[in-house]
Tab-separated table of C-alpha atoms in Angstrom:
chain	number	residue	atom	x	y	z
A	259	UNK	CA	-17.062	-6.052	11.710
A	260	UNK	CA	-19.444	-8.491	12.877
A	261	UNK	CA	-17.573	-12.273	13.449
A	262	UNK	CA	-20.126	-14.754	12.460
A	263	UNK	CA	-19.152	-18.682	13.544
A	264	UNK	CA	-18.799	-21.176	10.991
A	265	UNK	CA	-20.411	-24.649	10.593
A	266	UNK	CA	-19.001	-27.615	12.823
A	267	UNK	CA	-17.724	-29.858	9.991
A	268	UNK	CA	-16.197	-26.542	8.040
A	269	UNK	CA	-14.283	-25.731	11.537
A	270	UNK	CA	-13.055	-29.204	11.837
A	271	UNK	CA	-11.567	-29.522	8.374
A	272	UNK	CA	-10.056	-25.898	8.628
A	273	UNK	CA	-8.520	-26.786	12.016
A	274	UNK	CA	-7.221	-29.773	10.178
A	275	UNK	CA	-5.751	-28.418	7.017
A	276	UNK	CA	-4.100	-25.430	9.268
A	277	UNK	CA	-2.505	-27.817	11.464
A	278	UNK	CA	-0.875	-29.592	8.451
A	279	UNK	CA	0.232	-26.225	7.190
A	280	UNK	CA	1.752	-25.095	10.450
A	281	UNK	CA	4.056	-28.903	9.633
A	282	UNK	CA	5.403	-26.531	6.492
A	283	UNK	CA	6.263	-24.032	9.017
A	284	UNK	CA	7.954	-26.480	11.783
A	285	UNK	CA	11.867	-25.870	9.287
A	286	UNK	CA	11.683	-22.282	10.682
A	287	UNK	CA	12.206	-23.675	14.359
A	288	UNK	CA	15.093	-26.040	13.601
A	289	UNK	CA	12.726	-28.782	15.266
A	290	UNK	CA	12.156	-30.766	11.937
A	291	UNK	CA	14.252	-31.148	8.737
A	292	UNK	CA	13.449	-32.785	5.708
A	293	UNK	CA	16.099	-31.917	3.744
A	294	UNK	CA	20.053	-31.814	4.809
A	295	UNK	CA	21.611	-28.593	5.592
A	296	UNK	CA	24.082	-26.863	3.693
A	297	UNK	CA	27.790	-27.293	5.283
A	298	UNK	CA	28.992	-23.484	6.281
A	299	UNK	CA	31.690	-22.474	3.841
A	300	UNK	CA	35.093	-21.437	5.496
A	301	UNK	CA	34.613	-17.925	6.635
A	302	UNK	CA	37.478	-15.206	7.430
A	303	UNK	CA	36.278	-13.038	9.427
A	304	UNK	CA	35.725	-9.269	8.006
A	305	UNK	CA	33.177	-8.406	10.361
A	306	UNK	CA	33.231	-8.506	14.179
A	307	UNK	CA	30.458	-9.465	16.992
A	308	UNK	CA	32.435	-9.241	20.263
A	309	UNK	CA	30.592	-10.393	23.124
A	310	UNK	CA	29.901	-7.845	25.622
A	311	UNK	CA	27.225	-9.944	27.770
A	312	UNK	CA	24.866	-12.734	27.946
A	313	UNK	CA	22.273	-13.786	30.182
A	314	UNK	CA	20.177	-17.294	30.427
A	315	UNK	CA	16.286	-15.953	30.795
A	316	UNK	CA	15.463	-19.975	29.953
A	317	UNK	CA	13.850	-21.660	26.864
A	318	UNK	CA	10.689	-20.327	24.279
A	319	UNK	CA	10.119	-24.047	23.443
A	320	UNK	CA	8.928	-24.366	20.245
A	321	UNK	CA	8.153	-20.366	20.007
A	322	UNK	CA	9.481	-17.400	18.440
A	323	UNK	CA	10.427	-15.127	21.231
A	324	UNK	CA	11.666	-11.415	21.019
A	325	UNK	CA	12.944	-9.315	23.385
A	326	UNK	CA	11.509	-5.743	23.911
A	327	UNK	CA	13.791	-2.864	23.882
A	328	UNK	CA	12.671	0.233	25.722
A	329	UNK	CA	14.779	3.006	26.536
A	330	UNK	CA	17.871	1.563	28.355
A	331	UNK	CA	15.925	-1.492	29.316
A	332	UNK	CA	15.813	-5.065	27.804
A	333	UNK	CA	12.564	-6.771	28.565
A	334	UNK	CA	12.610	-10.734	28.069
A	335	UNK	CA	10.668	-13.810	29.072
A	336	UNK	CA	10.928	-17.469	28.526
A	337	UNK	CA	7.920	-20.133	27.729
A	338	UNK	CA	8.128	-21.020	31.768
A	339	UNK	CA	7.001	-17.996	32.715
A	340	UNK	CA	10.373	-15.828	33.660
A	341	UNK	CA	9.793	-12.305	33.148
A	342	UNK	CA	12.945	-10.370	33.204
A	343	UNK	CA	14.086	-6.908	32.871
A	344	UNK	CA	17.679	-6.238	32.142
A	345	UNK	CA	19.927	-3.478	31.999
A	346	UNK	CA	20.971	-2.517	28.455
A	347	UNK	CA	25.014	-1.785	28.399
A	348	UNK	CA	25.484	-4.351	30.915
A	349	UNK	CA	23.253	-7.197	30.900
A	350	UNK	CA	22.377	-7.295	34.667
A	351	UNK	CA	19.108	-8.100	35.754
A	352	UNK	CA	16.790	-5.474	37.244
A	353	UNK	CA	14.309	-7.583	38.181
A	354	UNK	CA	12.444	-10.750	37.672
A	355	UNK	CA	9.342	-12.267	38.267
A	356	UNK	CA	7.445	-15.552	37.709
A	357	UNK	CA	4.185	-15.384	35.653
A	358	UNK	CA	1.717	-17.888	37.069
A	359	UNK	CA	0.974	-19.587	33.931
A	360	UNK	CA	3.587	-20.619	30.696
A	361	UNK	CA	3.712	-17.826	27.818
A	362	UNK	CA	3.246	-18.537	24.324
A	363	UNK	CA	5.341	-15.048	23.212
A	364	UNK	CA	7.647	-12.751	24.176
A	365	UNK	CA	6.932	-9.312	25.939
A	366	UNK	CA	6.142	-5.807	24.720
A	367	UNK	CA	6.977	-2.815	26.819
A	368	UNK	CA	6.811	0.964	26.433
A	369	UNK	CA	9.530	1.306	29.442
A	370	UNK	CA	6.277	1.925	31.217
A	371	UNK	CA	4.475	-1.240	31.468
A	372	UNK	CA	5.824	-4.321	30.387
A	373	UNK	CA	2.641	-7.191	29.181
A	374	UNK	CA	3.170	-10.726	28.664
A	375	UNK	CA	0.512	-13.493	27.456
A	376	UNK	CA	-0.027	-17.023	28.527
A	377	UNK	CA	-0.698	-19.772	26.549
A	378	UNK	CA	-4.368	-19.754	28.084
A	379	UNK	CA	-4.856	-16.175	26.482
A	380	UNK	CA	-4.356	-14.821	29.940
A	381	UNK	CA	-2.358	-10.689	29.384
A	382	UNK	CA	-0.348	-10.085	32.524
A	383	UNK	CA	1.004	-6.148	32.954
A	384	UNK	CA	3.714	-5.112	35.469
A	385	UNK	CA	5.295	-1.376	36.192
A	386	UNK	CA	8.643	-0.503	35.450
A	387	UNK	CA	9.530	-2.248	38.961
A	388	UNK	CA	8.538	-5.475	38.549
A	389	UNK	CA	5.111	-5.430	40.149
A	390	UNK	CA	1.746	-6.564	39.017
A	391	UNK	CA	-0.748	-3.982	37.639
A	392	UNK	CA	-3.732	-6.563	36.513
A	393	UNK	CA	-4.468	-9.347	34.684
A	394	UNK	CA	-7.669	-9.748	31.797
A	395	UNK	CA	-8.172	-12.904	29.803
A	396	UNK	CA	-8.970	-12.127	25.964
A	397	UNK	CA	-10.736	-15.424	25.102
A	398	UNK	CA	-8.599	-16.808	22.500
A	399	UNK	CA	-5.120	-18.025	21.807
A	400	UNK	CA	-2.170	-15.674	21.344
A	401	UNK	CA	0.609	-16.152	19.473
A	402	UNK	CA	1.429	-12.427	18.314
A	403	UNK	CA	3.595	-10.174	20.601
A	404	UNK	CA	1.613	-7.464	22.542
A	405	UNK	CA	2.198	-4.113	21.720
A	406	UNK	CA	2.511	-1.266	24.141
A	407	UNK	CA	2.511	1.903	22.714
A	408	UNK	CA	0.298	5.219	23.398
A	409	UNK	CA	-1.090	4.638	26.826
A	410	UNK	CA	-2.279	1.201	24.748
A	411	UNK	CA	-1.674	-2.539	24.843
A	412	UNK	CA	-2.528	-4.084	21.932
A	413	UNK	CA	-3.316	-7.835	21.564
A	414	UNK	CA	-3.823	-9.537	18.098
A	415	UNK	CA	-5.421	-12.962	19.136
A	416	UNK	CA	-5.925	-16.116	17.081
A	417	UNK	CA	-9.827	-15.354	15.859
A	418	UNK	CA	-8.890	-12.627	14.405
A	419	UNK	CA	-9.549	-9.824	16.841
A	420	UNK	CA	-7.080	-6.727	17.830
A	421	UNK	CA	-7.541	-5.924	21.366
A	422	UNK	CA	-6.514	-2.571	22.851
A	423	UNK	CA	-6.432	-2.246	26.796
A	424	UNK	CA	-5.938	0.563	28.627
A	425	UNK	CA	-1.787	-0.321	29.652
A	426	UNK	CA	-2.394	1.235	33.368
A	427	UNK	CA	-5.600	-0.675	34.075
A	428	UNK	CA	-6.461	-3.493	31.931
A	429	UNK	CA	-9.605	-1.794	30.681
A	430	UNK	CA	-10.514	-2.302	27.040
A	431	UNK	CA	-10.528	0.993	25.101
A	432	UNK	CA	-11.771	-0.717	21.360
A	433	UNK	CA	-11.812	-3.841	19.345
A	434	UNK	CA	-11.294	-4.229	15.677
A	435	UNK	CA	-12.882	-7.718	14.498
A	436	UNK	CA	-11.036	-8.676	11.162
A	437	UNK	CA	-13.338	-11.337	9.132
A	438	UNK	CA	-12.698	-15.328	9.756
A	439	UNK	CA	-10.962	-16.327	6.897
A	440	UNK	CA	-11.601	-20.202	5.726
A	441	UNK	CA	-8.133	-20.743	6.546
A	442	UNK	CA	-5.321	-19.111	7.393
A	443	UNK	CA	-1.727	-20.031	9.244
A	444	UNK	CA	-1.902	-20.475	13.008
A	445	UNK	CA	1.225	-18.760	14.019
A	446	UNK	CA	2.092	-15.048	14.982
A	447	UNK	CA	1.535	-12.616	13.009
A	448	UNK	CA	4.571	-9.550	13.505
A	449	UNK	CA	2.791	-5.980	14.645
A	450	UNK	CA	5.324	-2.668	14.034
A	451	UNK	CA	4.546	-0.294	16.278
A	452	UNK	CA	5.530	3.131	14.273
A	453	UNK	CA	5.296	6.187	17.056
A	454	UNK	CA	3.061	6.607	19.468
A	455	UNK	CA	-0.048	6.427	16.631
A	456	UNK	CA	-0.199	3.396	14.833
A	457	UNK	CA	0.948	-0.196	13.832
A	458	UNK	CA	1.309	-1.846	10.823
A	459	UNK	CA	0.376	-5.717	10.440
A	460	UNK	CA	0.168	-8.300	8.295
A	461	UNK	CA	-3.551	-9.985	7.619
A	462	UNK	CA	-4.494	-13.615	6.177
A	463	UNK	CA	-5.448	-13.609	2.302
A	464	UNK	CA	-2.292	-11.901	1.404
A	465	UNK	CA	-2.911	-8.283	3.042
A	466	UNK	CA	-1.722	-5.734	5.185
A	467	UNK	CA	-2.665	-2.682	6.759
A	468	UNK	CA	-2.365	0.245	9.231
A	469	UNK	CA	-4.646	0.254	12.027
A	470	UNK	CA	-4.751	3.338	14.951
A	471	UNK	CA	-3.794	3.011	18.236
A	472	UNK	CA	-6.195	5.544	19.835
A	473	UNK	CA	-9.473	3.466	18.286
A	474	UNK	CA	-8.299	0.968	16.475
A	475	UNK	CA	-9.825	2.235	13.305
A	476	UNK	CA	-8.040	1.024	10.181
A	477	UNK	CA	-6.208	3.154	8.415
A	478	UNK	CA	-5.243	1.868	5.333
A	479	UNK	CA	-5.259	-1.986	4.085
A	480	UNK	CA	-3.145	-3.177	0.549
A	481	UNK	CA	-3.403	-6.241	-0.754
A	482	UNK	CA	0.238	-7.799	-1.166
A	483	UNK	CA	-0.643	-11.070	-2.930
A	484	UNK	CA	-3.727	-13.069	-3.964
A	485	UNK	CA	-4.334	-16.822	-3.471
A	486	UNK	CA	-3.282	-19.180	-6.654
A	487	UNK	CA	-3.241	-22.748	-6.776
A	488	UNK	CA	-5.854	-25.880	-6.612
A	489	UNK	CA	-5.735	-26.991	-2.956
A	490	UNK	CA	-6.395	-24.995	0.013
A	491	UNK	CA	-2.968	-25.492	1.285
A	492	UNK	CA	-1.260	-24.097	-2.391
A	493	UNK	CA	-4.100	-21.286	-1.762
A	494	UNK	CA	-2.486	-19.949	1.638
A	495	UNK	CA	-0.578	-16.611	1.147
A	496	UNK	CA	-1.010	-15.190	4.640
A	497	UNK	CA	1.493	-12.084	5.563
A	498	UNK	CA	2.597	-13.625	8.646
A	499	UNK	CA	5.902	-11.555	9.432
A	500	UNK	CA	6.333	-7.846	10.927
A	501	UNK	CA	6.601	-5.945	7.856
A	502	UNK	CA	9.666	-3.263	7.901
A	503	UNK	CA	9.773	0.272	7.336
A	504	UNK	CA	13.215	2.736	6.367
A	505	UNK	CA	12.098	6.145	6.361
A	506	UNK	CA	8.549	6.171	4.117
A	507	UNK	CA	9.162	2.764	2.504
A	508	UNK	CA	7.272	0.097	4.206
A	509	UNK	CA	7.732	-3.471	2.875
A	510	UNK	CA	6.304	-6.851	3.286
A	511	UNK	CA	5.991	-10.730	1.984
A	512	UNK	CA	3.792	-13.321	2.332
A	513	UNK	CA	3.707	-16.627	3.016
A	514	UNK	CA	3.369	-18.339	-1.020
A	515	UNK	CA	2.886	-15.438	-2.647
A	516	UNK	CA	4.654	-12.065	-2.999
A	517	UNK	CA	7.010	-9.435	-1.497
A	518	UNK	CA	6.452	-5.957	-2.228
A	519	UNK	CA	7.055	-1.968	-0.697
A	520	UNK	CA	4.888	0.422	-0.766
A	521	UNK	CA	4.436	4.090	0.683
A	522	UNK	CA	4.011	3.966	4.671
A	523	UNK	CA	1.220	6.467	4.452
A	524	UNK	CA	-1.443	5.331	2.319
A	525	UNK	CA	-0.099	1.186	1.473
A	526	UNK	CA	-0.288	1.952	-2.215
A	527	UNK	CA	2.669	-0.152	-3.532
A	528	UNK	CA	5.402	0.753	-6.103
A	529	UNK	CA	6.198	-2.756	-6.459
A	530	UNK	CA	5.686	-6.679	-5.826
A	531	UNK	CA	7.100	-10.016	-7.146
A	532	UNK	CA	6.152	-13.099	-6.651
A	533	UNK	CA	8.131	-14.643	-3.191
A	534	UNK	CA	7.646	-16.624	-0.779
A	535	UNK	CA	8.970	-15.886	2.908
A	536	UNK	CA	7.871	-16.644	6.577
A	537	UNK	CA	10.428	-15.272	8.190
A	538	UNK	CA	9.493	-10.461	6.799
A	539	UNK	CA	12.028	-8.731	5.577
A	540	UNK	CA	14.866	-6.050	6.360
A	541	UNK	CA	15.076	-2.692	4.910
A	542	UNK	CA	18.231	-0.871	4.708
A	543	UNK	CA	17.953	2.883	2.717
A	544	UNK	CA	18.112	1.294	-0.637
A	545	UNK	CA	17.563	-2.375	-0.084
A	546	UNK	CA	14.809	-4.647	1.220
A	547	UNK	CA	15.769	-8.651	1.844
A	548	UNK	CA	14.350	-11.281	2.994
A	549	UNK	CA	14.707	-15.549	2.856
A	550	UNK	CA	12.781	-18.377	1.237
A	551	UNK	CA	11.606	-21.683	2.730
A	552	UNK	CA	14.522	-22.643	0.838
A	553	UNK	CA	17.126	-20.361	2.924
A	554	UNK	CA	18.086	-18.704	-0.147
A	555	UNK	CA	18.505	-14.956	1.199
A	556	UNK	CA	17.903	-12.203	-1.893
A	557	UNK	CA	18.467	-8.990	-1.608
A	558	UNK	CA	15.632	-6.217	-3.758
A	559	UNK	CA	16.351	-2.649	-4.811
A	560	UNK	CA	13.449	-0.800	-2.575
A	561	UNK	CA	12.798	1.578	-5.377
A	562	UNK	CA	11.872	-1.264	-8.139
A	563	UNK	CA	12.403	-4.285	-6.714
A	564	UNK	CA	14.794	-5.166	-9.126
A	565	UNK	CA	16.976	-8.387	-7.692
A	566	UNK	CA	20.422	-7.500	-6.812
A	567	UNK	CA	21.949	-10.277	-5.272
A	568	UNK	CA	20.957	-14.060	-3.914
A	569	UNK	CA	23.062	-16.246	-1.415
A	570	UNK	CA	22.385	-19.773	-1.404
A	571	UNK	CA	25.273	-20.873	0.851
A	572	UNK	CA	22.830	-21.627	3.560
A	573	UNK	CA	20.330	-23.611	1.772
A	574	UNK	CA	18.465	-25.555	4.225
A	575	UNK	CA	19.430	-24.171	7.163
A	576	UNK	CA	16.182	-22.957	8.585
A	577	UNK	CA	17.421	-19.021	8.945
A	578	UNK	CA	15.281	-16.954	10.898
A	579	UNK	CA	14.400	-13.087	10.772
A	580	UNK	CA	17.176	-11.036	9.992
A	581	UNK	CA	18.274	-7.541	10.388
A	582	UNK	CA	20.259	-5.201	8.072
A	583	UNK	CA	22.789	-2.859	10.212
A	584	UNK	CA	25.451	-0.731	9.036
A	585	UNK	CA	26.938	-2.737	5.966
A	586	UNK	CA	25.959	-6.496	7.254
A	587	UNK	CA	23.067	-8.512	6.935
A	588	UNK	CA	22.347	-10.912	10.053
A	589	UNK	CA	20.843	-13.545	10.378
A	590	UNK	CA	20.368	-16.461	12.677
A	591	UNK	CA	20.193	-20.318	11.881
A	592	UNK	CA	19.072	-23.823	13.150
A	593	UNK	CA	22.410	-24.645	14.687
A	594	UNK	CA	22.763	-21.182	16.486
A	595	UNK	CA	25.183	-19.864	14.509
A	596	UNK	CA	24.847	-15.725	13.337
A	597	UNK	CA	25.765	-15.435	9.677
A	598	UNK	CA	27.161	-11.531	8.659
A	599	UNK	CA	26.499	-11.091	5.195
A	600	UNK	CA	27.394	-8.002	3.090
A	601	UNK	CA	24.635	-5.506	2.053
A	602	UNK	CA	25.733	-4.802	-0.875
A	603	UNK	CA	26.506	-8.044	-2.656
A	604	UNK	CA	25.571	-10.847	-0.317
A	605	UNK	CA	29.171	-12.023	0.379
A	606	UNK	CA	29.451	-13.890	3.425
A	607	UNK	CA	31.947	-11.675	6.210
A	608	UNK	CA	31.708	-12.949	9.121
A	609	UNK	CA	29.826	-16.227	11.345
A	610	UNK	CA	29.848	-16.718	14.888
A	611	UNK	CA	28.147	-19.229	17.320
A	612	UNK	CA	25.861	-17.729	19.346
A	613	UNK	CA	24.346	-20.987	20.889
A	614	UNK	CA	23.327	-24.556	20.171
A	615	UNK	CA	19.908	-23.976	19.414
A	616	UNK	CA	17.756	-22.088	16.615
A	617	UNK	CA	17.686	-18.475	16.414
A	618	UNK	CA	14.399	-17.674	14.911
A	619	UNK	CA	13.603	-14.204	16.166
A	620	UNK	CA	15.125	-10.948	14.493
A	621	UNK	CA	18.851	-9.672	16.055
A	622	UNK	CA	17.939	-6.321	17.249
A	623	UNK	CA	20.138	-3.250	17.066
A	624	UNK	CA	20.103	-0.704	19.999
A	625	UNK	CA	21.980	1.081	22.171
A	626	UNK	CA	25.517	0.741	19.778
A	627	UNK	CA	24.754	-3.442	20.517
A	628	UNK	CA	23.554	-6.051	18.534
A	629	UNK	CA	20.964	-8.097	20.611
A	630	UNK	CA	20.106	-11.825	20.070
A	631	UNK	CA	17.660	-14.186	21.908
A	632	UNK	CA	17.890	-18.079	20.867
A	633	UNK	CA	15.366	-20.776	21.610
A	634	UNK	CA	17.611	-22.392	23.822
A	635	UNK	CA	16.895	-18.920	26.272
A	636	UNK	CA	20.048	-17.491	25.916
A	637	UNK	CA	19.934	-13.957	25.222
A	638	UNK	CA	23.115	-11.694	24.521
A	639	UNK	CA	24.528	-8.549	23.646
A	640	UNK	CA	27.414	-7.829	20.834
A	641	UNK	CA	29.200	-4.798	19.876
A	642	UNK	CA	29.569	-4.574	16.197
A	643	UNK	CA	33.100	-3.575	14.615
């Protein structure tokens, strides 16, 4: 598609009205509350996270940094510019380096090559031991981890452009220009890489698609949701999260408007409700959940979407991604505390405190350990029991 500019004054008030919306989004960091948290309800332990090791790779600031799992690697980075590789069971560090400029997300890695992104739009690439491949500026703003998947690093930047570079030289092997929207969130939008083929994203106006690694043709797009409202800010229903995918059940929610799965293949939906949710959803084999702005977490039958259960003990709280494992639901809050709730009901099992600060980005299972990276930079391992 061809990007066409639009007029001065129509830039300036769309800049204006996004940066007011991102001040919706600020509760999701923990930097901001307007409303008092819940108080945590006494817990007794059912469920166990016993430390196995931690490591401090330093602070994301105000961003939502992941770590990368590859193989029996954990790649990591802070908002300074540390670039870390550690080993999986045991936490130690393989190797660092400094990135000459400050990064405005977390890594992506293929075990391979490991890319990072700098606040000035800058994608540094390093080998498996630490040193540099190349460097290519993209132009624009990125707040979306890179993926690296398929001999491909792919980089979704802020006007709306997927860039795929060649991961051993920096070379760009296709673009795909999605069209400027009049407005639209400025904050990441979540990329799942599925195999070596394809990802699956979420795209402003309440849409999401499939797009190919090898070209970066698009596959399939669905719309999820459709703007409703008066004002351009009630009019926002961007899909803004990774979506989440168990076996061919892919799901998604946007941002004012509606959650919904759908068959991985082709995007045609079985069902949608109307939802709101910044923070994707979770998929175990018969459930998909997900949180409100509210902190309510509700848990959906995949097959219908039929509500089964809703937990409102941590109203408020500004919980981030979660992840369903085993029988538990995690997920992470403002204060740095890890709340284990059960699958199957929504009964609260277990808390611990990971940290002091907010836990935004998804707990990630691999390896037999639970992985979680706070704001605050520090990022540790758990075995589940």
């Amino acid at each position: 598609m061809r990007f066409t500019s639009k007029p001065m004054q129509q830039w300036l008030r769309a800049t204006l009205v996004m940066s007011m919306a991102a001040a919706v989004l600020v509760g999701c960091s923990g930097n901001s509350r307007t409303h008092k948290p819940a108080e945590l309800v006494k817990v007794s332990n059912q469920f166990d996270l016993s430390p196995v090791w931690s490591a401090n790779i330093g602070s994301s600031e105000s961003f939502n940094f992941h770590p990368a799992v590859a193989g029996d690697a954990v790649y990591a980075a802070s908002n300074r510019g540390n670039l870390a590789k550690l080993d999986l069971k045991t936490g130690n560090k393989v190797w660092e380096v400094s990135v000459p400029d400050r990064l405005s997300i977390g890594p992506g890695s293929d075990g391979r090559v490991t890319a990072v992104v700098t606040t000035k739009g800058t994608v540094y690439a390093y080998d498996d031991t630490g040193k540099a491949l190349w460097n290519v500026n993209v132009g624009s703003e990125v707040l979306t981890e890179p993926v690296v998947a398929g001999g491909v690093v792919v980089i979704r930047a802020l006007d709306n452009r997927f860039i795929g570079l060649d991961e051993l030289t920096g070379a760009r092997k296709w673009i795909y220009q999605r069209q400027q929207t009049a407005l639209s969130l400025r904050v990441g939008y979540g990329m799942l890489a599925i195999g070596n083929e394809v990802i699956v994203t979420g795209f402003a106006g309440g849409r999401f698609g499939m797009i190919a690694l090898a070209n970066g043709g698009l596959v399939w797009e669905s719309p999820i949701s459709f703007p409703k409202g008066f004002s351009e800010i009630e009019r926002l229903n961007d899909v803004t999260a990774k979506p989440s995918m168990q076996g061919e059940i892919i799901c998604a929610v946007s941002y004012q408007g509606r959650v919904g799965c759908g068959q991985a293949r082709t995007g045609n939906l079985i069902w949608f409700k109307d939802y709101s949710s910044y923070t994707g959803t979770a998929q175990s084999a018969e459930m998909v959940f997900s949180s409100n702005e509210k902190s309510y977490v509700t848990a959906f039958a995949t097959k219908d979407g039929t509500q089964i259960w809703e937990n409102t003990q941590l109203t408020f709280r500004d919980v981030g991604e979660s992840l369903a494992v085993g029988r538990v639901l995690l997920v992470g809050d403002a204060e740095g505390y890890v709340h284990a709730l059960d699958q199957s009901n929504g009964e609260m099992l277990a808390r611990i405190r990971h940290d002091s600060s907010p836990i935004s980005a998804a707990p990630i299972s691999a390896g037999g350990l639970i992985l979680i990276q706070s704001q605050g930079g520090k990022l540790a391992a758990y075995s589940p029991k």
